[in-house]
Tab-separated table of N, CA and C in Angstrom:
chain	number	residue	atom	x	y	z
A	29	UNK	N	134.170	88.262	75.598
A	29	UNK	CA	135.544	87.850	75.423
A	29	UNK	C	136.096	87.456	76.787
A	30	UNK	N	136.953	86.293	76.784
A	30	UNK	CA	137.265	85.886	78.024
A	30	UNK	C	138.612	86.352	78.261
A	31	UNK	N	139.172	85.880	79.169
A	31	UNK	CA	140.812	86.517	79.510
A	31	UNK	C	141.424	85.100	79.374
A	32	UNK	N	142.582	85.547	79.199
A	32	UNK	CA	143.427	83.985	78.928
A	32	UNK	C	144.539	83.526	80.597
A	33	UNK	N	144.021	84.259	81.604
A	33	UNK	CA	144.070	84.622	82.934
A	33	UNK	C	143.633	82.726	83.394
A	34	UNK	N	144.489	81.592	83.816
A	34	UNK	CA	144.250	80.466	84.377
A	34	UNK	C	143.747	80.475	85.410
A	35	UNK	N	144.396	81.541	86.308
A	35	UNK	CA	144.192	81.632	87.586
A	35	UNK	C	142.248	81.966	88.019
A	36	UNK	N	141.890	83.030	87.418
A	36	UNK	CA	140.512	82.990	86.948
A	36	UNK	C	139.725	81.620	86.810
A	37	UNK	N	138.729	82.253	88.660
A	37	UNK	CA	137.972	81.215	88.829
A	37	UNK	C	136.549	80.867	87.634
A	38	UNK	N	136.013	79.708	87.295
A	38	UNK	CA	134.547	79.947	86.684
A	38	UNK	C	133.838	80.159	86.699
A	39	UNK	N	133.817	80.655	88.345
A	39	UNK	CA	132.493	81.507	88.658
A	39	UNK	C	132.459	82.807	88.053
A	40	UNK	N	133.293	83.510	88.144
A	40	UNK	CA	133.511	84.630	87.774
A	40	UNK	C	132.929	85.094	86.207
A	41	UNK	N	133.347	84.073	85.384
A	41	UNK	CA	132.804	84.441	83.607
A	41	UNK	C	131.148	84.529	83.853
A	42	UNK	N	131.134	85.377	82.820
A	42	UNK	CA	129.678	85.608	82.575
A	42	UNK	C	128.890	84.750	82.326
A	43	UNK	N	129.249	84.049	80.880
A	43	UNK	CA	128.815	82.765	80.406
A	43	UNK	C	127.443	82.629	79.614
A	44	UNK	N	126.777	83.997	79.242
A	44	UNK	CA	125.861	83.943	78.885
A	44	UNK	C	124.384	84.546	79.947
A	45	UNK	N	125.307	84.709	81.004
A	45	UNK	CA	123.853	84.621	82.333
A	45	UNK	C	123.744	86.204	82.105
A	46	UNK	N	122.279	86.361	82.728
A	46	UNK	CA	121.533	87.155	82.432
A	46	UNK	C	122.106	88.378	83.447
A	47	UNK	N	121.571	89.354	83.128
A	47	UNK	CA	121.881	90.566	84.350
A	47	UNK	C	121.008	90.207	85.885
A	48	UNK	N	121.167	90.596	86.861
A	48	UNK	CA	120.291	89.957	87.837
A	48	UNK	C	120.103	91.338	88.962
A	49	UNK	N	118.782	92.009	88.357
A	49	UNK	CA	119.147	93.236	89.678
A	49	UNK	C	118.171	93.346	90.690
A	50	UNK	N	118.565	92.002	91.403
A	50	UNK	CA	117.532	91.993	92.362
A	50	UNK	C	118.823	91.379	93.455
A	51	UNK	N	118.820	92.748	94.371
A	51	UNK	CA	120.119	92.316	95.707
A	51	UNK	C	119.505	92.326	96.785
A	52	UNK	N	119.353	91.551	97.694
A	52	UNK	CA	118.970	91.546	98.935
A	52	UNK	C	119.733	92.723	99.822
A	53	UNK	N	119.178	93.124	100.524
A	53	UNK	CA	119.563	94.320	102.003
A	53	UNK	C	120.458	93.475	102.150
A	54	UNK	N	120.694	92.405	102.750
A	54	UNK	CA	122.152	91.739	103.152
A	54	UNK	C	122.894	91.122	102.852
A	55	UNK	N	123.045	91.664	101.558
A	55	UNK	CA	124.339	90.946	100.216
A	55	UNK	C	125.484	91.761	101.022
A	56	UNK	N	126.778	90.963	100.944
A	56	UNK	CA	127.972	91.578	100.918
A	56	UNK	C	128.529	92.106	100.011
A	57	UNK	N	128.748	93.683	99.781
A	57	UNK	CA	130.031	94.123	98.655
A	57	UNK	C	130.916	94.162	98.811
A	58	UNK	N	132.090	93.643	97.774
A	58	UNK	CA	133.176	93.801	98.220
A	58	UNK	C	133.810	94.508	97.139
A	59	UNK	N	134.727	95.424	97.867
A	59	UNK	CA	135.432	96.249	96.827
A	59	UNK	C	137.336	95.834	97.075
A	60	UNK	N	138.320	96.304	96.513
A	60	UNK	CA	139.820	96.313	97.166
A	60	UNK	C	140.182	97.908	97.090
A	61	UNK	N	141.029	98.257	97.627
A	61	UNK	CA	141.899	99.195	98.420
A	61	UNK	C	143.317	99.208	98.673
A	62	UNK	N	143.976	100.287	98.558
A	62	UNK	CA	145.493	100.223	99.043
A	62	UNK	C	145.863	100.855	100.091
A	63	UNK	N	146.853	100.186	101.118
A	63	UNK	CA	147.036	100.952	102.643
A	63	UNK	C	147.083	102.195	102.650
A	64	UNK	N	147.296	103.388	101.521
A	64	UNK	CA	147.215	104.344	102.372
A	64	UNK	C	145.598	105.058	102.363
A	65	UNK	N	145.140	104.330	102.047
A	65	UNK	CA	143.398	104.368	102.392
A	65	UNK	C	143.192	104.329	103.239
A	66	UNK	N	143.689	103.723	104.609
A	66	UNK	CA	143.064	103.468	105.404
A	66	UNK	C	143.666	104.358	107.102
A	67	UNK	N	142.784	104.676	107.872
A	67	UNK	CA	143.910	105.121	109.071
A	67	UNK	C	142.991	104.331	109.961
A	68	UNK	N	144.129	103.241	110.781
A	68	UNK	CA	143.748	102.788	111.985
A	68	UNK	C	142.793	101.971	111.440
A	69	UNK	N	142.767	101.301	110.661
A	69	UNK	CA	142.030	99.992	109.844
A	69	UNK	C	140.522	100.144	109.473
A	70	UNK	N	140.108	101.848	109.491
A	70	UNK	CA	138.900	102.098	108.236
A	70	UNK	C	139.257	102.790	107.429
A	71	UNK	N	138.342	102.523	106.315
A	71	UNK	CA	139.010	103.399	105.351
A	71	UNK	C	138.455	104.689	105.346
A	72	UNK	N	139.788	105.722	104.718
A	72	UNK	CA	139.110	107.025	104.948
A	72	UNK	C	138.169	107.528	103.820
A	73	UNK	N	137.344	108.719	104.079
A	73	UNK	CA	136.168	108.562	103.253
A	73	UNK	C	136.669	109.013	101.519
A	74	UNK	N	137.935	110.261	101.511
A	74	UNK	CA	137.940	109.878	100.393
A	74	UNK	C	138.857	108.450	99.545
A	75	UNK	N	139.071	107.480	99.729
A	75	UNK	CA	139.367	106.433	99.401
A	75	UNK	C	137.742	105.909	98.500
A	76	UNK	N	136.657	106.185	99.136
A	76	UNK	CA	135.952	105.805	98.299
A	76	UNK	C	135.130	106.491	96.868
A	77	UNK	N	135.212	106.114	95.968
A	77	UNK	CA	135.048	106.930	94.781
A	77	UNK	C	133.811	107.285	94.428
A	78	UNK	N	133.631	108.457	94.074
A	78	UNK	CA	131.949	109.008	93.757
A	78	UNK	C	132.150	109.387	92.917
A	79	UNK	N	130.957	109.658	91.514
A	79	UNK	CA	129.610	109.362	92.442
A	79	UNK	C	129.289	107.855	92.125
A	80	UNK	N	129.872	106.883	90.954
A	80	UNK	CA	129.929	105.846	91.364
A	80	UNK	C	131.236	105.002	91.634
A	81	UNK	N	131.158	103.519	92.216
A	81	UNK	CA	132.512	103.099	92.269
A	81	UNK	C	132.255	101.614	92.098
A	82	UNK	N	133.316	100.789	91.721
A	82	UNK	CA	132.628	99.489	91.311
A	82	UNK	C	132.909	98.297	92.968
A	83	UNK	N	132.316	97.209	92.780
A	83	UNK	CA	131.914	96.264	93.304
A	83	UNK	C	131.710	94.815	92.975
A	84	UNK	N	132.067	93.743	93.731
A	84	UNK	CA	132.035	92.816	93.387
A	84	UNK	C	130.511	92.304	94.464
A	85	UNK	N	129.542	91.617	94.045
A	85	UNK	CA	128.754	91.037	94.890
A	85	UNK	C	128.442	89.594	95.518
A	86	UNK	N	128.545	89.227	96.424
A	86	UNK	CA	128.922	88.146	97.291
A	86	UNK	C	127.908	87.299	96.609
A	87	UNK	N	126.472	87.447	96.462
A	87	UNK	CA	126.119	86.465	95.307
A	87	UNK	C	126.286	85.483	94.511
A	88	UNK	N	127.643	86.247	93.830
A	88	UNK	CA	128.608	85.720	92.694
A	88	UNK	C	129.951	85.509	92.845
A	89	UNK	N	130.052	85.762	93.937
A	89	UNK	CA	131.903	86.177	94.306
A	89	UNK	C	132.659	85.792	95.489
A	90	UNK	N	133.218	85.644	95.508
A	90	UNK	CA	134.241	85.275	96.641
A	90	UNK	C	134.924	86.937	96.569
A	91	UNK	N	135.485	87.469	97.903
A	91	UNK	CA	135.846	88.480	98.693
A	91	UNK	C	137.481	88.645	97.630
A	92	UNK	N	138.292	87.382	97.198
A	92	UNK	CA	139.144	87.806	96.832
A	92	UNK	C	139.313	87.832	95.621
A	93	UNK	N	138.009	87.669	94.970
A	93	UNK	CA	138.034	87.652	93.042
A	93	UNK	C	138.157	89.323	93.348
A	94	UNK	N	138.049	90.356	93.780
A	94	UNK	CA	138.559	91.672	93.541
A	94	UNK	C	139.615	92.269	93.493
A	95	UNK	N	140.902	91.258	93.474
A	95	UNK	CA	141.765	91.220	93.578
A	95	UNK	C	142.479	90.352	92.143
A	96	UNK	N	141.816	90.172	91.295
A	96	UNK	CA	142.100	89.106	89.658
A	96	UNK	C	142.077	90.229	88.996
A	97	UNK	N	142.819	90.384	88.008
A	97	UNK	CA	143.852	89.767	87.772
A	97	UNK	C	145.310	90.071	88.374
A	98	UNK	N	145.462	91.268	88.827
A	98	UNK	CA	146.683	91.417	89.484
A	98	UNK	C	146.529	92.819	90.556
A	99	UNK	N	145.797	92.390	91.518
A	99	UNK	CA	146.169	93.418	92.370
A	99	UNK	C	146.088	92.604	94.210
A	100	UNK	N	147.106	91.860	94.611
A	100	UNK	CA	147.031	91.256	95.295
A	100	UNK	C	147.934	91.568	96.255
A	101	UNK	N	148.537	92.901	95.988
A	101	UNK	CA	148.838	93.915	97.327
A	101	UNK	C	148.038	94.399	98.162
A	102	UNK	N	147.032	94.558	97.187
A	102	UNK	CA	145.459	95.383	97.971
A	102	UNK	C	145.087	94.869	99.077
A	103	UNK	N	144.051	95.333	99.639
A	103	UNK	CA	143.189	94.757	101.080
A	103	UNK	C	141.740	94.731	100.297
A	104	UNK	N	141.084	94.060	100.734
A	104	UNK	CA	139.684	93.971	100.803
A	104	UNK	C	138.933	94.685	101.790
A	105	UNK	N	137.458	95.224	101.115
A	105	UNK	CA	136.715	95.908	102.159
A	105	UNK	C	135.103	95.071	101.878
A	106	UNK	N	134.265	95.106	102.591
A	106	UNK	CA	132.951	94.810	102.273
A	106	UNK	C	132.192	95.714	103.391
A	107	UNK	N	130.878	95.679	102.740
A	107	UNK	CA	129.753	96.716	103.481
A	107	UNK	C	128.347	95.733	102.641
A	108	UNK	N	127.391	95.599	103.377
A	108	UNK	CA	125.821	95.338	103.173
A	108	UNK	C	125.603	96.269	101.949
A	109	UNK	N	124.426	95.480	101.507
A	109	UNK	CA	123.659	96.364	100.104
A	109	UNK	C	122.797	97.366	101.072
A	110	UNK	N	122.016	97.204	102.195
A	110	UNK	CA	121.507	97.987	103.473
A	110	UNK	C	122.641	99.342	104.123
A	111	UNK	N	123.632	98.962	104.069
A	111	UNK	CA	124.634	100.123	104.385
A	111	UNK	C	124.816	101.222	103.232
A	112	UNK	N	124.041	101.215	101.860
A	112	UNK	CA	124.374	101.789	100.957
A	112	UNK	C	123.518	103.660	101.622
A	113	UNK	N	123.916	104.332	101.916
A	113	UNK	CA	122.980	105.608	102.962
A	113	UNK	C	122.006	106.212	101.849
A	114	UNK	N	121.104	106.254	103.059
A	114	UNK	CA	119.539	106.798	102.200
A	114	UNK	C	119.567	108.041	101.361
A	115	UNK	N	118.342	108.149	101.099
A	115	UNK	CA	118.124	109.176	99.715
A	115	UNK	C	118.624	110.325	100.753
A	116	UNK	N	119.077	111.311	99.971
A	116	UNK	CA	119.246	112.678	100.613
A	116	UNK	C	118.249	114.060	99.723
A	117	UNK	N	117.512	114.506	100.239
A	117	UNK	CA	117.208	115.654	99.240
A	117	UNK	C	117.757	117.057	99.940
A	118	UNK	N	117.924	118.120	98.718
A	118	UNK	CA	118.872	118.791	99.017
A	118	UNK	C	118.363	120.190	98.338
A	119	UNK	N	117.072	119.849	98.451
A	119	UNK	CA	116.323	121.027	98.303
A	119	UNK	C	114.529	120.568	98.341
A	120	UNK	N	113.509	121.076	97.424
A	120	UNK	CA	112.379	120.386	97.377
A	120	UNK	C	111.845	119.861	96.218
A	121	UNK	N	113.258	120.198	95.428
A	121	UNK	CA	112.749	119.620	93.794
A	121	UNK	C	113.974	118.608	93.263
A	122	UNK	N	115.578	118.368	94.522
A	122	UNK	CA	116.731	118.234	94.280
A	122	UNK	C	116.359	116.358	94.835
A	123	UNK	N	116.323	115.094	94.751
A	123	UNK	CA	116.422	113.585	95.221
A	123	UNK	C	117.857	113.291	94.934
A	124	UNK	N	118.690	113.082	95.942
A	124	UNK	CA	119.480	112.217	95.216
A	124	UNK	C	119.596	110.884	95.916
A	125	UNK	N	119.647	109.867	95.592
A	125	UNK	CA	119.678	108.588	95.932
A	125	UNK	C	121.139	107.464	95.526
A	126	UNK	N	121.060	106.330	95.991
A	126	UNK	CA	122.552	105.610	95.783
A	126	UNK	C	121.598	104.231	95.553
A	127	UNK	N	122.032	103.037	94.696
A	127	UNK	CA	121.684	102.125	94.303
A	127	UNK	C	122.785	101.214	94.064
A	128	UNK	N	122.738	99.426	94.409
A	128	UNK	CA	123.194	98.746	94.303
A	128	UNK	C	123.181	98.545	92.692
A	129	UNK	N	123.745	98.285	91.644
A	129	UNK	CA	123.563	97.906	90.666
A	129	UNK	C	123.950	96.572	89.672
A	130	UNK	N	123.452	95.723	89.394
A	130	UNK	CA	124.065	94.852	88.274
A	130	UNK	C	124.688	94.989	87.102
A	131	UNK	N	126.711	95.029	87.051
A	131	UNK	CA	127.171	95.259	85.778
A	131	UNK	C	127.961	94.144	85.081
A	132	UNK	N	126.952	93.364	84.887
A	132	UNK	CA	128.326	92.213	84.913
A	132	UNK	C	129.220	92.574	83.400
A	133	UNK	N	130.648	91.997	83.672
A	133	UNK	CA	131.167	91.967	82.097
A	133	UNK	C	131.650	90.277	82.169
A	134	UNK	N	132.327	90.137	80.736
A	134	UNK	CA	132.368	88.950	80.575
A	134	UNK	C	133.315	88.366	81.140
A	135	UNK	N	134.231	89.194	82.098
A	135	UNK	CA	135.298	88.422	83.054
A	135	UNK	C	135.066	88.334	84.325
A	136	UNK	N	133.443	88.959	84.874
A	136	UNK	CA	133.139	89.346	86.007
A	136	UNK	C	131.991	89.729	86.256
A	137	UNK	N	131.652	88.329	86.250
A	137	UNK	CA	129.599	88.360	86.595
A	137	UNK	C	129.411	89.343	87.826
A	138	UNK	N	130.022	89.078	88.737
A	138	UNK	CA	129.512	89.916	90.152
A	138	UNK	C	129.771	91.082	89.741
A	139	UNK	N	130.906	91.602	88.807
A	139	UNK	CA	130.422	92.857	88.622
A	139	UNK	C	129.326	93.888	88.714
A	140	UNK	N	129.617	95.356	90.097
A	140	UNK	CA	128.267	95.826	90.115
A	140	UNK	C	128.993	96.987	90.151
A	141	UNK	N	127.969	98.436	90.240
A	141	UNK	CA	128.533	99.444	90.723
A	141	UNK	C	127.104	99.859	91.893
A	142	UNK	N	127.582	100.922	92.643
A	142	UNK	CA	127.335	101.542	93.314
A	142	UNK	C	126.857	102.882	93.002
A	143	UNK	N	125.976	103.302	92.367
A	143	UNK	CA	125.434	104.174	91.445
A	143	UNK	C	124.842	104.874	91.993
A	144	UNK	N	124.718	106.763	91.471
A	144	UNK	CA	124.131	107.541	91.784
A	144	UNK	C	123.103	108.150	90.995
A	145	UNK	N	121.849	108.414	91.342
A	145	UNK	CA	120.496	108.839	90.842
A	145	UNK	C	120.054	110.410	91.368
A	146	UNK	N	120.127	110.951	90.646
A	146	UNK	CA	119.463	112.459	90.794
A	146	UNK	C	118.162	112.574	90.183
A	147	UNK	N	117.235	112.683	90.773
A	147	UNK	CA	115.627	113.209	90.732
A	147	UNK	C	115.309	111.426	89.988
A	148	UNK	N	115.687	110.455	90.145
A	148	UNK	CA	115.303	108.797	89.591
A	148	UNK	C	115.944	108.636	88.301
A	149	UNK	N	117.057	109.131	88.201
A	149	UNK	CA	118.026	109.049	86.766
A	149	UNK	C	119.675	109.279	86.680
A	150	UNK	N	119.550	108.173	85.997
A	150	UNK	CA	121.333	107.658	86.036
A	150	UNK	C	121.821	108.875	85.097
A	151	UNK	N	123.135	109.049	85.464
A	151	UNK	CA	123.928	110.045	84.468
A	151	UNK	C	125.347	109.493	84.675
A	152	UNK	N	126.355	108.899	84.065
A	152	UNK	CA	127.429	108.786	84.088
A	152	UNK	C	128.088	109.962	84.932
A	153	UNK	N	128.266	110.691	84.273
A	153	UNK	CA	128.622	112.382	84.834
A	153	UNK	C	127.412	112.778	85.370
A	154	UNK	N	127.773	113.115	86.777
A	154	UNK	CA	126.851	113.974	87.475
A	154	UNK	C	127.238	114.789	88.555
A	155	UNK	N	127.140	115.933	88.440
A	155	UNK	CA	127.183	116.906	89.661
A	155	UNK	C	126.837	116.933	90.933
A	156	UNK	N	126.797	116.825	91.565
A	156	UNK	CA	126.629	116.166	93.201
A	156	UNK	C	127.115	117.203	93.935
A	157	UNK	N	126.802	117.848	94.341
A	157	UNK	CA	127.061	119.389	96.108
A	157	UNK	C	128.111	118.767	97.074
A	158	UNK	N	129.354	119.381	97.018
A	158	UNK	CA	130.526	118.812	97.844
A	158	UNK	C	130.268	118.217	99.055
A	159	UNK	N	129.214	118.821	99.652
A	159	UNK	CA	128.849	118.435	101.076
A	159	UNK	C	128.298	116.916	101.145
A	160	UNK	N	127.424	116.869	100.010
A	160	UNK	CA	126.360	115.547	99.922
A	160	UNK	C	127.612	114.215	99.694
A	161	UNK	N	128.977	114.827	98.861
A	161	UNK	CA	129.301	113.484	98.447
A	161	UNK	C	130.242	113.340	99.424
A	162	UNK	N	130.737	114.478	100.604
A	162	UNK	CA	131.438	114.221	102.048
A	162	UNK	C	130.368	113.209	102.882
A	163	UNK	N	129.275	113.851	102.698
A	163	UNK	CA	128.731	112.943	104.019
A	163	UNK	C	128.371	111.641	103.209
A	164	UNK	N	128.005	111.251	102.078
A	164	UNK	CA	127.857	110.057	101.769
A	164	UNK	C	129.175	109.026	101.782
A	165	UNK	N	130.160	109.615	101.286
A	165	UNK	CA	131.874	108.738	102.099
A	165	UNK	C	132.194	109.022	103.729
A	166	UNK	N	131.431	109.503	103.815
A	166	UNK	CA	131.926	109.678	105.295
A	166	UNK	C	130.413	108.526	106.419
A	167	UNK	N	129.548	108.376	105.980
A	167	UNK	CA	128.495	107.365	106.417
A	167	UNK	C	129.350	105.911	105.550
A	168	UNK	N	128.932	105.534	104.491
A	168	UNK	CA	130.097	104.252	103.986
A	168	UNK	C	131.264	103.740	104.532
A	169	UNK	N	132.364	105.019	104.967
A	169	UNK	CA	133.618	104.361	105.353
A	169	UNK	C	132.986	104.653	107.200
A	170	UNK	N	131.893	104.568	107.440
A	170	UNK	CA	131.855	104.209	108.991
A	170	UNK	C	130.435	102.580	108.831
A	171	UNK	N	130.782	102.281	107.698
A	171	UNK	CA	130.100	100.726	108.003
A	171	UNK	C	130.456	99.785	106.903
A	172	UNK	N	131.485	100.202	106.529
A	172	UNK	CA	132.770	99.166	105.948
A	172	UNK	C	133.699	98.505	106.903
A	173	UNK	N	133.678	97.171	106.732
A	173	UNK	CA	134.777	96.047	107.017
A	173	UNK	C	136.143	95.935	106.679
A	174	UNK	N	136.411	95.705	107.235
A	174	UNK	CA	138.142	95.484	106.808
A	174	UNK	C	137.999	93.973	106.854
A	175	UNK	N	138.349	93.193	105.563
A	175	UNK	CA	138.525	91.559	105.167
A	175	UNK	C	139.989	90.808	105.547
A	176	UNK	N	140.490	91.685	104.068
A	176	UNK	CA	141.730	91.793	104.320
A	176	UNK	C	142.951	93.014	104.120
A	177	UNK	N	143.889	92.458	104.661
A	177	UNK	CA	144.818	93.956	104.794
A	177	UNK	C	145.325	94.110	103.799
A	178	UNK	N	145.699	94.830	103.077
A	178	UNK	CA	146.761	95.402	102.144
A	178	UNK	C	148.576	94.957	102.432
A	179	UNK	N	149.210	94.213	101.941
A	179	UNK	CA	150.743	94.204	101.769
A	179	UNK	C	151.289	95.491	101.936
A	180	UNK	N	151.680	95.945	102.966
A	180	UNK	CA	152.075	97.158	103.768
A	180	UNK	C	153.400	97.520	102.572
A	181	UNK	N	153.557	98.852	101.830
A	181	UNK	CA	154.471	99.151	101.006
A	181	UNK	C	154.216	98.782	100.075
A	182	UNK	N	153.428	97.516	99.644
A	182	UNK	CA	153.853	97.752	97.810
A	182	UNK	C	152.368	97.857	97.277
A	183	UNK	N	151.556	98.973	97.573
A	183	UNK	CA	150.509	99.292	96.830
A	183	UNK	C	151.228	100.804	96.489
A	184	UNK	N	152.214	101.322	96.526
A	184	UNK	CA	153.182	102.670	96.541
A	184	UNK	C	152.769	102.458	94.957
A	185	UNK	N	152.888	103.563	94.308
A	185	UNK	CA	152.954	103.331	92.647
A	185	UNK	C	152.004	102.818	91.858
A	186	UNK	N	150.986	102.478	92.267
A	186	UNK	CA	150.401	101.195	91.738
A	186	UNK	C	148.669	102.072	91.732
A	187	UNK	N	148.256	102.674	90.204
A	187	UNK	CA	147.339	102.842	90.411
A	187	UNK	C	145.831	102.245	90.957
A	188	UNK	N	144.822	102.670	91.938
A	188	UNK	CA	144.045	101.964	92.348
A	188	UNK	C	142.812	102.398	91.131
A	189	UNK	N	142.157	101.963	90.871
A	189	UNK	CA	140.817	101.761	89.688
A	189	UNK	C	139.819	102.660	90.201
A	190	UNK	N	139.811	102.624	91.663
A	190	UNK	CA	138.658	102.796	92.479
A	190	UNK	C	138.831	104.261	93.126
A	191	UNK	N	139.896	104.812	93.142
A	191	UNK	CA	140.058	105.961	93.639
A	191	UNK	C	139.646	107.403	92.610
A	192	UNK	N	139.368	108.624	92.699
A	192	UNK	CA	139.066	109.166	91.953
A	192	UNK	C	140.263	110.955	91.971
């Protein structure tokens, strides 16, 4: 189903195309954000949402389709599919890992998330050790970009999608 959204570029619709989960190490993600995410122009680590959070991929996207249909107070952030931080194990039987993923929907091919794997398996809901999901926002928001800034004041009120 499409959106009746004009402004909505055609890259963006699905259109029939296939899922595509093959991302190069140096794809750009881009996600959006609201100023009080950020101190001193990175964002802070909890601003980013675990254990997954969504993404637009440069592939398919321009930096400001994350911002359609209406959130154009926001700022933009991007980080490498390579910046996503390595497996962590957290015991000798415990893997947990982070993966680029392909989600497209039908208003938003680049649609991806940023997904978490315990022992090589997805779980919507998953339990994750407070520490593991500090240091995994806390490695991310130290190799995230700032694109663009956020409209200083009017992201106030305005739920963000991405926050948890």
């Amino acid at each position: 189903m499409s959106t009746s959204n004009p402004d909505r570029p055609e890259r963006m619709f699905r259109a029939g195309r296939p899922v595509d989960p093959d991302f190069s190490p140096q794809e750009n993600l881009y996600f959006r954000y609201k100023e009080m995410e950020t101190v001193d122009g990175r964002v802070i680590p909890t601003g980013i949402r675990f254990p997954d959070f969504s993404v637009n991929r440069s592939k398919y996207s321009e930096p400001e389709d994350v911002l359609i249909p209406s959130y154009g107070e926001y700022g933009i952030l991007t980080f490498k599919v390579k910046d996503i931080p390595a497996p962590e194990r957290t015991n000798e039987t415990t893997l947990y890992e982070w993966k680029a993923v392909h989600e497209p929907t039908d208003d938003n091919y680049s649609h991806s998330e940023v997904q978490t794997f315990k022992n090589g398996e997805y779980k919507k809901k998953l339990d994750v050790p407070t520490t593991l999901k500090k240091k995994f926002r806390m490695i991310l928001s130290e190799r995230m970009s700032v694109i663009h800034e956020p409209i200083k004041g009017s992201a106030e009120g305005h739920t963000n999608p991405n926050q948890t």
